PDB file of C-alpha atoms in Angstrom:
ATOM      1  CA  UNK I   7    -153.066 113.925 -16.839  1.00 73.00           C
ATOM      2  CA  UNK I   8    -156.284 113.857 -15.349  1.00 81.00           C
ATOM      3  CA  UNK I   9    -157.432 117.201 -17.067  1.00 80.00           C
ATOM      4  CA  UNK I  10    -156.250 116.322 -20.639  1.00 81.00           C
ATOM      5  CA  UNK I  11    -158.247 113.115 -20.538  1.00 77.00           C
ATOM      6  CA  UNK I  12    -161.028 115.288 -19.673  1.00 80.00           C
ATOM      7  CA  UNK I  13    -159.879 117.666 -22.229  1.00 74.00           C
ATOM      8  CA  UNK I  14    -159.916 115.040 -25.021  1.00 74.00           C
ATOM      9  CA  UNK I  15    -163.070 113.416 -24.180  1.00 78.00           C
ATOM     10  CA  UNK I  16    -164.649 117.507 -24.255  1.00 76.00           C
ATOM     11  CA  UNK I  17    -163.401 117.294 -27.627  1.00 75.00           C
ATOM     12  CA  UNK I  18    -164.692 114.197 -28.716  1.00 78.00           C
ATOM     13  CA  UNK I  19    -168.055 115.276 -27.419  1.00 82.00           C
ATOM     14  CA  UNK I  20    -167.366 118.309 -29.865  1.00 87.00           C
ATOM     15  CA  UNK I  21    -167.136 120.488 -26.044  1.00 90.00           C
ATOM     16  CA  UNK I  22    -163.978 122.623 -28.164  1.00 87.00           C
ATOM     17  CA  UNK I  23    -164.424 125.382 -26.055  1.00 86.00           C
ATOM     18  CA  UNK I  24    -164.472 123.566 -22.790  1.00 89.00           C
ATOM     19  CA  UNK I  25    -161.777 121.636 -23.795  1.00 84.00           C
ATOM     20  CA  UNK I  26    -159.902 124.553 -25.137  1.00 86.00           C
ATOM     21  CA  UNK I  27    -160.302 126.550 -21.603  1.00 87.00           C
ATOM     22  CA  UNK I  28    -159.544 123.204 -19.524  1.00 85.00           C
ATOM     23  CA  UNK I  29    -155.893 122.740 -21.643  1.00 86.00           C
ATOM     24  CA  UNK I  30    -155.347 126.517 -20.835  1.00 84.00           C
ATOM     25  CA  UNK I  31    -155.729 126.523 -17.303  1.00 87.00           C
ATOM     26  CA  UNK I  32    -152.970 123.898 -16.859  1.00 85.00           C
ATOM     27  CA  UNK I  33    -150.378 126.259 -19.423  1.00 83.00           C
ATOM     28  CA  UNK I  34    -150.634 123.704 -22.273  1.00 86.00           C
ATOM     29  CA  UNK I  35    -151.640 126.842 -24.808  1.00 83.00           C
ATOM     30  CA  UNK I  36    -150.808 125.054 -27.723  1.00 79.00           C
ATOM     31  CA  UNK I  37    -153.112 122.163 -27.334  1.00 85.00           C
ATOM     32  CA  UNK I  38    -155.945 124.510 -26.658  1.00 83.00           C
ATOM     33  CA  UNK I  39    -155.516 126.387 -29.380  1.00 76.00           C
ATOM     34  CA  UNK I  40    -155.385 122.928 -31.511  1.00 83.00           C
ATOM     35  CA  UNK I  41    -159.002 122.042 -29.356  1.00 83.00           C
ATOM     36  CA  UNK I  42    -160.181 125.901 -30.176  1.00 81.00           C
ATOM     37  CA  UNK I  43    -159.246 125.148 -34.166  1.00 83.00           C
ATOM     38  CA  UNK I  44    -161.127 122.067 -34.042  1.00 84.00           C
ATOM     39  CA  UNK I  45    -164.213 123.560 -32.981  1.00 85.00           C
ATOM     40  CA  UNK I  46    -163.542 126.939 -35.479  1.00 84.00           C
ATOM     41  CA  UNK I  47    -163.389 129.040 -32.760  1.00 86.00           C
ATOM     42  CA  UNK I  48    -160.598 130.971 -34.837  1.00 80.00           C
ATOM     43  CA  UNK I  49    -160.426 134.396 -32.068  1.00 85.00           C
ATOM     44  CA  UNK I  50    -159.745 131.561 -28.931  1.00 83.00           C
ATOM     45  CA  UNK I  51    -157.129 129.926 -30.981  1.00 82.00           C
ATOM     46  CA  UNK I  52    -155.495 132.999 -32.154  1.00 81.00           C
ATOM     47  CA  UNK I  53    -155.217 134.200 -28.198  1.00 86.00           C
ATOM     48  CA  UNK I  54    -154.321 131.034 -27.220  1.00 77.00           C
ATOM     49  CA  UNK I  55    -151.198 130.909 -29.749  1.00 70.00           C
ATOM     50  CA  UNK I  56    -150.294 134.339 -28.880  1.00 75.00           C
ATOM     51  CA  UNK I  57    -150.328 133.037 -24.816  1.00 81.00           C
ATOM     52  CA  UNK I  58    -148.067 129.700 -26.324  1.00 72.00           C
ATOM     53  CA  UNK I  59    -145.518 132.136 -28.044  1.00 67.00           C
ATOM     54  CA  UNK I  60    -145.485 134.228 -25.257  1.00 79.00           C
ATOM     55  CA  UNK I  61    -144.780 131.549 -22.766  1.00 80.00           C
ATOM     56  CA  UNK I  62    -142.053 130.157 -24.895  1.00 80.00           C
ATOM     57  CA  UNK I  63    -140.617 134.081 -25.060  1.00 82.00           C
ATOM     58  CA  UNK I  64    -140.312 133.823 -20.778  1.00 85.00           C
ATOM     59  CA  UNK I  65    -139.101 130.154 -20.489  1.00 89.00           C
ATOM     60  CA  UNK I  66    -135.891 131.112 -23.483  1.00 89.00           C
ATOM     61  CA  UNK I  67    -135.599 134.803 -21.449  1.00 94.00           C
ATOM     62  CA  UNK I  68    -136.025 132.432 -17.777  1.00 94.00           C
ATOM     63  CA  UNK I  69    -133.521 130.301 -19.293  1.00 95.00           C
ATOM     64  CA  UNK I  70    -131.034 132.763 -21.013  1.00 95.00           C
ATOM     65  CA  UNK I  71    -130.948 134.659 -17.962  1.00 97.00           C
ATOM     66  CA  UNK I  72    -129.997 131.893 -15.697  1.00 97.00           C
ATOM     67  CA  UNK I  73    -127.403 130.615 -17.849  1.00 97.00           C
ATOM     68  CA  UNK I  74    -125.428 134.442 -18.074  1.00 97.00           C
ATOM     69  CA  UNK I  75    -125.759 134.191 -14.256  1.00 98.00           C
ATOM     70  CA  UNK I  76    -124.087 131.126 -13.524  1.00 97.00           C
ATOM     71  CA  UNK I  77    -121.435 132.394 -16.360  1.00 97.00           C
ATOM     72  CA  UNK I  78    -120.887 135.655 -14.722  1.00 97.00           C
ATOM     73  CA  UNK I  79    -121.097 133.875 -10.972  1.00 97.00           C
ATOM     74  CA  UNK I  80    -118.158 131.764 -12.721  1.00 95.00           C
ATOM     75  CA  UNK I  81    -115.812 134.524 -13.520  1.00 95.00           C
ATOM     76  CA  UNK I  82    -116.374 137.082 -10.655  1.00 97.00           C
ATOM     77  CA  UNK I  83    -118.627 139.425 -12.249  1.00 97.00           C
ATOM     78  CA  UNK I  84    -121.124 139.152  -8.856  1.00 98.00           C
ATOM     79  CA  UNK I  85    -123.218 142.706  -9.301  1.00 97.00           C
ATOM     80  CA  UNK I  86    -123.802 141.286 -13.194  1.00 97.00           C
ATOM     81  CA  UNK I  87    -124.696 137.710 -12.117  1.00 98.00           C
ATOM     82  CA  UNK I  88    -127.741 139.725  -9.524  1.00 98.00           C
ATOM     83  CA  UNK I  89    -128.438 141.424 -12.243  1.00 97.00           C
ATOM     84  CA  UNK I  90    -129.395 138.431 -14.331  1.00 97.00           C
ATOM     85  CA  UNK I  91    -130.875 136.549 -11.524  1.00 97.00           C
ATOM     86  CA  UNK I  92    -133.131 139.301 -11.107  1.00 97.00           C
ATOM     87  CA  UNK I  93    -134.261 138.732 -14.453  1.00 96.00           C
ATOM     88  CA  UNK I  94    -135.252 134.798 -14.278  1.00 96.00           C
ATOM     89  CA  UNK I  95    -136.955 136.066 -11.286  1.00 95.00           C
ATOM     90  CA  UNK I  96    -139.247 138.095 -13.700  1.00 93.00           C
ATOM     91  CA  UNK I  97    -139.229 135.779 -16.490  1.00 91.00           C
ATOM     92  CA  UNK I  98    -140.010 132.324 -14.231  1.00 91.00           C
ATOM     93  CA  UNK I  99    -143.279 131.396 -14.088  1.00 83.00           C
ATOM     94  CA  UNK I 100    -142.294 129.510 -10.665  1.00 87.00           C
ATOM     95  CA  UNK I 101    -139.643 131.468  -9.251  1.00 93.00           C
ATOM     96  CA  UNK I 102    -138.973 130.647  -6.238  1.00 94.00           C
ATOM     97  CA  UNK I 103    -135.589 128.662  -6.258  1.00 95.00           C
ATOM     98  CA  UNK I 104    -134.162 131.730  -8.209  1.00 96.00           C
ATOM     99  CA  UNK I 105    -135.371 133.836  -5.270  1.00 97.00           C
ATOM    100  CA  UNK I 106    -133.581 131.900  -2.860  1.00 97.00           C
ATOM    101  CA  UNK I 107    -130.135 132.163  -5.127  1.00 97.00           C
ATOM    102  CA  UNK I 108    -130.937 136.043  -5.129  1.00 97.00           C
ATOM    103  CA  UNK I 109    -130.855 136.586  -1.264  1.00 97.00           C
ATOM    104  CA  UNK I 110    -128.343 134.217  -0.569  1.00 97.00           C
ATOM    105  CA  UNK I 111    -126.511 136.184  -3.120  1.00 98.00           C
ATOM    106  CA  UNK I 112    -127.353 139.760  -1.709  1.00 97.00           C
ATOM    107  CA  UNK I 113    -126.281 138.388   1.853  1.00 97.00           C
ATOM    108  CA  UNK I 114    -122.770 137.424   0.216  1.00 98.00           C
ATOM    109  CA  UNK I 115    -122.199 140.444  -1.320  1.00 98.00           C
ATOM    110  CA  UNK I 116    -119.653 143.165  -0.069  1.00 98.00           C
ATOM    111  CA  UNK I 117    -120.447 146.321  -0.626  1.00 97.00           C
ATOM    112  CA  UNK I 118    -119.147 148.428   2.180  1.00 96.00           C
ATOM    113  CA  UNK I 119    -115.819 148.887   1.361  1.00 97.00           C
ATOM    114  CA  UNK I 120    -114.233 146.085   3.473  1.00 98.00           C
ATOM    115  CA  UNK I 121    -113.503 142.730   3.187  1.00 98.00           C
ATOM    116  CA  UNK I 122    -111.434 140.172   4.832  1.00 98.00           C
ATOM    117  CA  UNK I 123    -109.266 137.544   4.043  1.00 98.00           C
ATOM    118  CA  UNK I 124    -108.940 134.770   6.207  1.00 98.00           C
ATOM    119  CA  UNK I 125    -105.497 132.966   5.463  1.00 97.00           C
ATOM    120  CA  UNK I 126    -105.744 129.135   6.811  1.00 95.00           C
ATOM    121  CA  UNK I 127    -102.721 128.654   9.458  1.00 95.00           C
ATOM    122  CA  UNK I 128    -101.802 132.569   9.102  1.00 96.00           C
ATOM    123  CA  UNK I 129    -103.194 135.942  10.724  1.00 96.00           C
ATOM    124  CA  UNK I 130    -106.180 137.760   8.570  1.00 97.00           C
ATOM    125  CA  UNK I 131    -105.773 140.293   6.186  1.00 98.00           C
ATOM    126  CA  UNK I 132    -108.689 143.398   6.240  1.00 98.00           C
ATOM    127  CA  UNK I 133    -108.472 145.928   3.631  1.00 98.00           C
ATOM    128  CA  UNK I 134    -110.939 148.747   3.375  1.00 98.00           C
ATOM    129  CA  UNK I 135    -111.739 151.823   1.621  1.00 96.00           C
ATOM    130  CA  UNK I 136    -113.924 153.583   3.715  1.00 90.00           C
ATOM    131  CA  UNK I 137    -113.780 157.036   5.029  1.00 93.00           C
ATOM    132  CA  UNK I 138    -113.585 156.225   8.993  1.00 96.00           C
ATOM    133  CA  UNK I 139    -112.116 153.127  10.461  1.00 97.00           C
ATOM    134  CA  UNK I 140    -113.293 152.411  13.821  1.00 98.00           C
ATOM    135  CA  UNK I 141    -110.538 149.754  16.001  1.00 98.00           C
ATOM    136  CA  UNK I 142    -112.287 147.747  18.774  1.00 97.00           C
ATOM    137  CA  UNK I 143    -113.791 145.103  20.335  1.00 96.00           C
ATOM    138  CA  UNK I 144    -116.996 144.477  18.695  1.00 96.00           C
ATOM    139  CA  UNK I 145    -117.097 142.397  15.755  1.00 95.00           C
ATOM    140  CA  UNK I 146    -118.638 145.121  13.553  1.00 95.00           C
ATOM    141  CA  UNK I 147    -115.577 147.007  13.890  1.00 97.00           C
ATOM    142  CA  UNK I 148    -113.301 147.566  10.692  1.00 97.00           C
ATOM    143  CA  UNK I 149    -110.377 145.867  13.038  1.00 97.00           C
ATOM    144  CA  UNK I 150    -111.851 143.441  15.456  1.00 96.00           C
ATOM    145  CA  UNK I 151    -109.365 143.134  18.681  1.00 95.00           C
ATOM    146  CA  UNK I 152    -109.550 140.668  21.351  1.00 92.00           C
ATOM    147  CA  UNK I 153    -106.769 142.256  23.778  1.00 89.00           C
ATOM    148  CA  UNK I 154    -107.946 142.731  27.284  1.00 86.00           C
ATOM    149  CA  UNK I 155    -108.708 146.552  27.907  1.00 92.00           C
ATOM    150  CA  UNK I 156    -109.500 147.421  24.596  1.00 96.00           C
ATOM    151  CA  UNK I 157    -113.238 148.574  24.502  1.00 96.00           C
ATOM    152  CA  UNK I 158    -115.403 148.153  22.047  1.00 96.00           C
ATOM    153  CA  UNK I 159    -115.234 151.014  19.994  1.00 97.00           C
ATOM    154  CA  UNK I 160    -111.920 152.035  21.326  1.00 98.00           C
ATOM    155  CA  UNK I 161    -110.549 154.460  18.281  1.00 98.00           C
ATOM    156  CA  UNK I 162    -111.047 155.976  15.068  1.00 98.00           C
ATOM    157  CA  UNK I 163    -108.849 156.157  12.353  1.00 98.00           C
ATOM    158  CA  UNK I 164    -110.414 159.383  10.098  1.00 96.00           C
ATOM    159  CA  UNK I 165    -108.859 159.641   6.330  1.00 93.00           C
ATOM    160  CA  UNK I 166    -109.150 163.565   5.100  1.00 89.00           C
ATOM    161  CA  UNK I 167    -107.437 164.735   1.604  1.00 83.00           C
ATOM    162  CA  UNK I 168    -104.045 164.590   3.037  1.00 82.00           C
ATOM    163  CA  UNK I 169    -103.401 162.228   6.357  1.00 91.00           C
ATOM    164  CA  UNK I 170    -105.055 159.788   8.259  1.00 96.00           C
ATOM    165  CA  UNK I 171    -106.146 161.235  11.641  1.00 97.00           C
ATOM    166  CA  UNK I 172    -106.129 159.187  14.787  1.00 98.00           C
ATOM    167  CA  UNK I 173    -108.549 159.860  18.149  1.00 97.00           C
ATOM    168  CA  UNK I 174    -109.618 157.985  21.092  1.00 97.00           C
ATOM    169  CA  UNK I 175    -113.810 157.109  21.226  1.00 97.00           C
ATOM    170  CA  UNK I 176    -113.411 157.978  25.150  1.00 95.00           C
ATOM    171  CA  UNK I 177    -112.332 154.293  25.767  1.00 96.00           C
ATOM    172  CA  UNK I 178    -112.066 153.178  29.214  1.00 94.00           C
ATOM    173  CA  UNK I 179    -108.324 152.457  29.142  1.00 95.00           C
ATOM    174  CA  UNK I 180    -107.604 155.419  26.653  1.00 96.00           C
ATOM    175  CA  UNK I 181    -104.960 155.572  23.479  1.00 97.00           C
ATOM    176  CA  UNK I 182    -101.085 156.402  23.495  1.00 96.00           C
ATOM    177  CA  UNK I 183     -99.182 157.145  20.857  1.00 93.00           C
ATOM    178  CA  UNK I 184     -95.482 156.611  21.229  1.00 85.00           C
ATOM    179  CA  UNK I 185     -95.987 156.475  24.734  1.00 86.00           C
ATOM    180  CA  UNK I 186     -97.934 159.496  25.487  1.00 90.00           C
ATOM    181  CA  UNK I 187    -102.077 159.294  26.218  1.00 94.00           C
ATOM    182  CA  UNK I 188    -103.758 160.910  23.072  1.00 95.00           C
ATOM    183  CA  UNK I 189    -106.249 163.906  23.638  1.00 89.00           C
ATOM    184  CA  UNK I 190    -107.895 164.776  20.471  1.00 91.00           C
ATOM    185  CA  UNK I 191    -106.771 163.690  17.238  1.00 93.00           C
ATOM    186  CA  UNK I 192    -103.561 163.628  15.587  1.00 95.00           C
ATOM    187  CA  UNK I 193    -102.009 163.028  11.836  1.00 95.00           C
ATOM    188  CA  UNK I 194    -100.406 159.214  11.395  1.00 95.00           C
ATOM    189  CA  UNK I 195     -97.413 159.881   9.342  1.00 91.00           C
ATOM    190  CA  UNK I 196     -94.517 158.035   7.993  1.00 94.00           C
ATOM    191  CA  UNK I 197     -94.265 154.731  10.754  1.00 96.00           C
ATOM    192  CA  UNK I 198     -95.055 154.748  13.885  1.00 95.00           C
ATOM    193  CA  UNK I 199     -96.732 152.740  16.775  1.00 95.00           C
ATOM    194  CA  UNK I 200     -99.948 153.667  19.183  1.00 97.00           C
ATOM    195  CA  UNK I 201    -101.911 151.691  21.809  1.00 96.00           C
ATOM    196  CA  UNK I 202    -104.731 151.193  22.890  1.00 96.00           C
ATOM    197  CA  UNK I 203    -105.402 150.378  26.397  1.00 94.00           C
ATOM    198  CA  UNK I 204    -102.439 148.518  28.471  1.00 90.00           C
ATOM    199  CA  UNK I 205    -101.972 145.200  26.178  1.00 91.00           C
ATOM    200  CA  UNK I 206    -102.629 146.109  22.695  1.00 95.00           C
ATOM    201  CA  UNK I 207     -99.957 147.896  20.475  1.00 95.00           C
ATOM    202  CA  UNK I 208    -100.468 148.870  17.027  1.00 96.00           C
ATOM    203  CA  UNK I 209     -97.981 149.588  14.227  1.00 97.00           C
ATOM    204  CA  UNK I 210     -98.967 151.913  11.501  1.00 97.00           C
ATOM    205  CA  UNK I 211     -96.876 152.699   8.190  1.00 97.00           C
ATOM    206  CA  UNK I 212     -98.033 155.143   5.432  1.00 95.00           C
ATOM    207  CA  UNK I 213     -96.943 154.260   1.936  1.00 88.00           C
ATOM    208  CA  UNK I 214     -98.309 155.067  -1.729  1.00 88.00           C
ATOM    209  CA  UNK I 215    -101.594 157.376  -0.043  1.00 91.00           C
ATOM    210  CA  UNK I 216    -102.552 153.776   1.892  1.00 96.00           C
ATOM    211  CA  UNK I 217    -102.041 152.962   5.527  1.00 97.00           C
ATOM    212  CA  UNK I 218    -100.947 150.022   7.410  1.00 98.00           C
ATOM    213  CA  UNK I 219    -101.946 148.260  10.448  1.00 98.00           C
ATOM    214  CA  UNK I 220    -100.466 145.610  12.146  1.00 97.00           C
ATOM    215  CA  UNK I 221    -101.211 144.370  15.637  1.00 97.00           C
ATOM    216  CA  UNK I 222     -97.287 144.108  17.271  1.00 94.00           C
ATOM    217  CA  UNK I 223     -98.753 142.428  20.484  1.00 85.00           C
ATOM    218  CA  UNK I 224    -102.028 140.358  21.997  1.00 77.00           C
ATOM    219  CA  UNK I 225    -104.020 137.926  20.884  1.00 85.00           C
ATOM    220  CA  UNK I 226    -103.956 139.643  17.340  1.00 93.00           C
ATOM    221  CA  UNK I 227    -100.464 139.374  16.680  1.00 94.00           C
ATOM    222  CA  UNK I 228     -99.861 139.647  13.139  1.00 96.00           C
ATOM    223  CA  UNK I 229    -103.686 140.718  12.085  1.00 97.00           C
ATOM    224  CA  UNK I 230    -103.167 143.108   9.520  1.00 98.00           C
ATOM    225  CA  UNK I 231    -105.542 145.942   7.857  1.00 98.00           C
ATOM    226  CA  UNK I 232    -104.956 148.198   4.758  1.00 98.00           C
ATOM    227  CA  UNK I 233    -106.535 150.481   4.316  1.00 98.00           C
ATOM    228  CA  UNK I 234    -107.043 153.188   0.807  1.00 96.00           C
ATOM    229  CA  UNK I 235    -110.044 155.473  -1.113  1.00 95.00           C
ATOM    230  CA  UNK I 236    -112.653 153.759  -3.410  1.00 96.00           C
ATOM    231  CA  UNK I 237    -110.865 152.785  -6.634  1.00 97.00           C
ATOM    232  CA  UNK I 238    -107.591 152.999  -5.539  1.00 97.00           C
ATOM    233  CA  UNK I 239    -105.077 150.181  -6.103  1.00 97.00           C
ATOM    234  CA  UNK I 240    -104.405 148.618  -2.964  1.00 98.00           C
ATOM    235  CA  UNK I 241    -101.204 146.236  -2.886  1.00 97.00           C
ATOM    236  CA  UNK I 242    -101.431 144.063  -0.361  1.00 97.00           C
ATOM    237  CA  UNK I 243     -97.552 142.338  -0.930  1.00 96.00           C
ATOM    238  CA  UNK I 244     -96.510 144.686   1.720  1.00 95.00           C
ATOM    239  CA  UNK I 245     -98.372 142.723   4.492  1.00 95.00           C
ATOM    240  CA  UNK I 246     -97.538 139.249   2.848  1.00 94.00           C
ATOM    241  CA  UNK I 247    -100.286 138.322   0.033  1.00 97.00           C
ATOM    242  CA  UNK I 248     -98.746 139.446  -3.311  1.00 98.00           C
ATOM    243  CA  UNK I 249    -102.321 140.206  -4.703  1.00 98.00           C
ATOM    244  CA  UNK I 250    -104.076 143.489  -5.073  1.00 98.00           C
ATOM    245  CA  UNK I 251    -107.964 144.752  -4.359  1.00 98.00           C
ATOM    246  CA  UNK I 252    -109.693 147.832  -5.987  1.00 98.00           C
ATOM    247  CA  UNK I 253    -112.851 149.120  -4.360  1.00 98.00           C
ATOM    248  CA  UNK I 254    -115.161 150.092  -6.459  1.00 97.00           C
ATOM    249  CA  UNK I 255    -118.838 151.507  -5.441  1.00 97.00           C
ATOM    250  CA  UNK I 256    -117.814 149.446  -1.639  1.00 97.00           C
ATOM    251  CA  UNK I 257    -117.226 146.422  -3.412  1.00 98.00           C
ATOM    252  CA  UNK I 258    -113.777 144.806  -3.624  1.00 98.00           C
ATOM    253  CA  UNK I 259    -112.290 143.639  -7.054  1.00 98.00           C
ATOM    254  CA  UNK I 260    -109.495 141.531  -7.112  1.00 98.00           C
ATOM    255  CA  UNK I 261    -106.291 141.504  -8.943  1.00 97.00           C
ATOM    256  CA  UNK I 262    -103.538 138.977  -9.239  1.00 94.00           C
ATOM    257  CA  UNK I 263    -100.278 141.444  -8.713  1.00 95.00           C
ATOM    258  CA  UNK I 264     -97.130 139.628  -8.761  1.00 96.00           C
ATOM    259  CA  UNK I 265     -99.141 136.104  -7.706  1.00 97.00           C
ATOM    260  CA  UNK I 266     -97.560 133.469  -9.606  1.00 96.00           C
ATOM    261  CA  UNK I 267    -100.565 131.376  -9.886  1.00 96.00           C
ATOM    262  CA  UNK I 268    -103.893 132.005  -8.364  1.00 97.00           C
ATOM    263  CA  UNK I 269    -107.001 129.888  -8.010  1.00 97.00           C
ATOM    264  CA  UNK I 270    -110.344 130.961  -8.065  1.00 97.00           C
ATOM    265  CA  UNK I 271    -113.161 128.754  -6.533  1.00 97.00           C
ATOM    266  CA  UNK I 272    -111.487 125.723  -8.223  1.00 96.00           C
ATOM    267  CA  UNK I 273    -110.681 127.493 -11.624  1.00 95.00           C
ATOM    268  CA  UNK I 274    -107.821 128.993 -12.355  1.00 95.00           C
ATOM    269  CA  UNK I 275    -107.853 132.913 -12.856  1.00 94.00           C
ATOM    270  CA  UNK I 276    -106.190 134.710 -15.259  1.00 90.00           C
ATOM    271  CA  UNK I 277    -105.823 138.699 -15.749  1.00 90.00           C
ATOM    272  CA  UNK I 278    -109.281 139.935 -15.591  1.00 93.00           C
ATOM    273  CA  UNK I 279    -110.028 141.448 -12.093  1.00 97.00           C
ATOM    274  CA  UNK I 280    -113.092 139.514 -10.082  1.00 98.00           C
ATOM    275  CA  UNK I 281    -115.841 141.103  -7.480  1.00 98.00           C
ATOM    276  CA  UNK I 282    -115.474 139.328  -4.400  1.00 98.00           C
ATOM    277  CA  UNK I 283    -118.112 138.160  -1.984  1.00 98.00           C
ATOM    278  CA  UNK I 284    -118.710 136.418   1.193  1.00 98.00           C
ATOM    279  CA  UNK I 285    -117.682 132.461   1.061  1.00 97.00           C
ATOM    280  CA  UNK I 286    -115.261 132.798  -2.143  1.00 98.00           C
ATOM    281  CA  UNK I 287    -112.246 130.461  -1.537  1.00 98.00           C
ATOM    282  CA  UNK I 288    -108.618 131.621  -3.130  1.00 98.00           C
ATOM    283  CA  UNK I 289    -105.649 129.403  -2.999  1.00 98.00           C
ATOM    284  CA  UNK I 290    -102.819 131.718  -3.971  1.00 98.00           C
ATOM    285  CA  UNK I 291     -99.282 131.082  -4.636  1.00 97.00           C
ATOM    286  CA  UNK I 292    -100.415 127.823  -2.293  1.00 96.00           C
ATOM    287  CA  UNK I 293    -101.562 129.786   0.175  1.00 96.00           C
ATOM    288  CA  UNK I 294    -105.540 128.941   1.383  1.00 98.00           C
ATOM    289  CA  UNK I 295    -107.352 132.109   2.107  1.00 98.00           C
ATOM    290  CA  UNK I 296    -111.523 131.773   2.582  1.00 98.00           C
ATOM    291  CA  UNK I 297    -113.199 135.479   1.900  1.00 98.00           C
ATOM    292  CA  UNK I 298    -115.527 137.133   4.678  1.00 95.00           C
TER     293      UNK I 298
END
């Protein structure tokens, strides 16, 4: 406010040029170039018009751009809604709350061919497409067990062209499979069970190229992993979520399968497949799943 009462009393001292320059350095291009016409200074005007359409061109791109990302954020089309954050990012003239949506939204996204769904009041679902699964006890593993004696990278689960191949990571308590302690690695086919260390039992079944884990004993009881390739269809009815994920690029899409009714972050979703990311919440078929 200050400044434009300076501005105007530049102009009624017939200071156009000052005035003009002062009105520009707060962004108000328009009313210098009306200060620069007063005074005939035709070439300042002209720029300064050029800066006002200009600025208008960024603030409709700043504004466009933030409206197809909270459109795409909407539906589930996450690597699209970046893509137009990105893009108020270059049009804003202040950017920073867009740069603030941008990492929270590159720390949410998946994009390493796993993701997890945390039922409320039943045991989590993982499904991955990734080439090696590693079971343990860290929390960076693919399958995250809490069983006493399992280490922390206790196994490996390998997928090749034609099987999934199992080996021990020289645990501490070792791996058995159907009883006997495994030395190398072996082919998982049709059902079957292994261990790993003294209290943790694991029951595999291969169906449709995917594989299936579920922990049979320990404090996991019930967890349950499928895992597939990148952009393979990945049913996940078979472990008890009638839903389906494809992975594409590492990131997980989802599909509604035989869900009756599935909703979305509030909305309800219909056929169209949506990328999911870190803090999503599904309620499906009245069941509460949270995405991690």
């Amino acid at each position: 406010t200050k400044v434009r009462e300076a501005a105007d009393l530049l102009v009624v001292g017939e200071d156009h040029y000052a005035a003009g320059e002062a009105l520009e350095a707060i962004g108000d291009h328009l009313a210098a170039a009306n200060a620069y016409s007063a005074g005939g200074l035709v070439e300042k005007m002209e720029q300064a018009l050029s800066k006002d359409d200009a600025a208008n061109d960024r603030a409709r791109s700043e504004a466009d751009a933030f409206a197809n990302y909270e459109t795409a954020m909407r539906v589930g089309r996450r690597d699209e809604a970046r893509t137009e954050l990105v893009r108020a990012v270059g049009a804003a003239s202040v950017a920073g709350e867009y740069r603030r949506k941008l990492d929270q939204l590159d720390t949410s996204l998946l994009t390493a061919g796993k993701v997890e769904l945390k039922r409320r009041g039943k045991p989590l679902i993982v499904v991955c497409a990734a080439p090696k699964l590693v079971l343990g006890r860290d929390a960076l593993c693919d399958l995250t067990l809490r069983a006493g004696g399992v280490s922390r990278q206790h196994a490996e689960i390998e997928r090749t062209a034609d099987a999934f191949h199992l080996r021990d990571l020289d645990s501490r308590n070792g791996t058995t499979v159907s009883g006997l302690p495994l030395a190398g690695r072996v082919p998982l086919a049709g059902t079957g069970k292994f261990g790993l260390g003294d209290e943790c039992s694991i029951e595999f079944e291969l169906a449709n190229g995917a594989l299936i884990l579920r922990c049979a004993s320990s404090l996991d009881r019930g967890v349950a992993l499928l895992a597939g390739d990148d952009g393979q269809r990945l049913d996940l009815a078979p472990i008890g979520l009638p839903v389906d994920v494809v992975f594409k690029s590492g990131r997980p899409l989802l599909g509604r399968g035989a869900a009756k009714q599935i909703v979305f972050n509030d909305e309800p979703l219909g056929e169209v497949r949506v990328q999911l990311i870190r803090g999503d919440r599904l309620v499906v078929d009245g069941d509460e799943i949270d995405i991690g």
